[in-house]
Coordinates of C-alpha atoms in Angstrom, one line a residue:
X1 CA 118.7 44.8 -10.6
X2 CA 120.1 45.0 -14.0
X3 CA 119.8 42.7 -17.1
X4 CA 122.3 42.5 -19.6
X5 CA 124.9 40.2 -21.4
X6 CA 128.0 38.4 -21.1
X7 CA 127.1 37.0 -17.5
X8 CA 126.9 33.8 -17.5
X9 CA 126.1 30.9 -14.6
X10 CA 124.0 27.4 -14.7
X11 CA 120.2 27.6 -14.0
X12 CA 118.0 25.1 -14.5
X13 CA 114.5 24.8 -13.3
X14 CA 112.7 21.9 -11.5
X15 CA 109.4 20.6 -10.2
X16 CA 108.7 21.2 -6.9
X17 CA 108.4 17.4 -6.5
X18 CA 111.9 16.3 -7.5
X19 CA 113.6 19.6 -6.2
X20 CA 115.3 17.8 -3.3
X21 CA 116.8 15.2 -5.6
X22 CA 118.1 17.4 -8.5
X23 CA 119.6 19.5 -5.2
X24 CA 120.9 16.4 -3.9
X25 CA 122.2 15.2 -7.3
X26 CA 123.8 18.7 -8.4
X27 CA 125.5 18.8 -5.0
X28 CA 127.4 15.8 -5.6
X29 CA 128.3 17.0 -9.1
X30 CA 129.1 20.6 -7.7
X31 CA 131.1 19.7 -5.2
X32 CA 128.7 22.3 -2.9
X33 CA 124.7 22.9 -2.9
X34 CA 123.0 25.1 -5.7
X35 CA 121.2 27.9 -4.3
X36 CA 117.4 28.4 -4.8
X37 CA 117.4 32.1 -6.6
X38 CA 113.5 32.1 -7.3
X39 CA 110.3 30.0 -8.8
X40 CA 107.9 30.4 -11.6
X41 CA 104.1 30.8 -11.1
X42 CA 102.1 29.1 -13.5
X43 CA 100.0 32.0 -15.6
X44 CA 101.8 34.6 -13.0
X45 CA 105.2 34.9 -14.0
X46 CA 109.2 34.1 -13.3
X47 CA 110.8 35.3 -10.0
X48 CA 114.2 35.8 -8.5
X49 CA 115.3 36.8 -5.0
X50 CA 117.8 39.6 -4.4
X51 CA 120.3 39.4 -1.9
X52 CA 117.7 40.2 0.8
X53 CA 115.5 37.9 -0.5
X54 CA 113.0 40.1 -1.7
X55 CA 111.2 38.5 -4.8
X56 CA 111.7 40.5 -8.2
X57 CA 109.6 39.5 -11.2
X58 CA 112.1 38.7 -14.4
X59 CA 109.5 37.5 -17.2
X60 CA 110.0 40.3 -19.5
X61 CA 113.6 40.9 -19.1
X62 CA 116.5 39.8 -20.8
X63 CA 119.4 41.0 -23.6
X64 CA 118.6 41.5 -27.3
X65 CA 121.8 41.0 -29.8
X66 CA 121.7 43.9 -32.5

């Protein structure tokens, strides 16, 4: 897993209580079902799923423009 720049995708977070409703609305707007790619654990960090469905912590990753 790498982190860099110039890769663009639409990513958003929602609470578990509205996840299904958000997914249904996004499906209508996008014309396909969006993917769930990870989750945030309160006080623990931010995680993303790799292609084998393993969770990878990405809390402190990013790209710094200099």
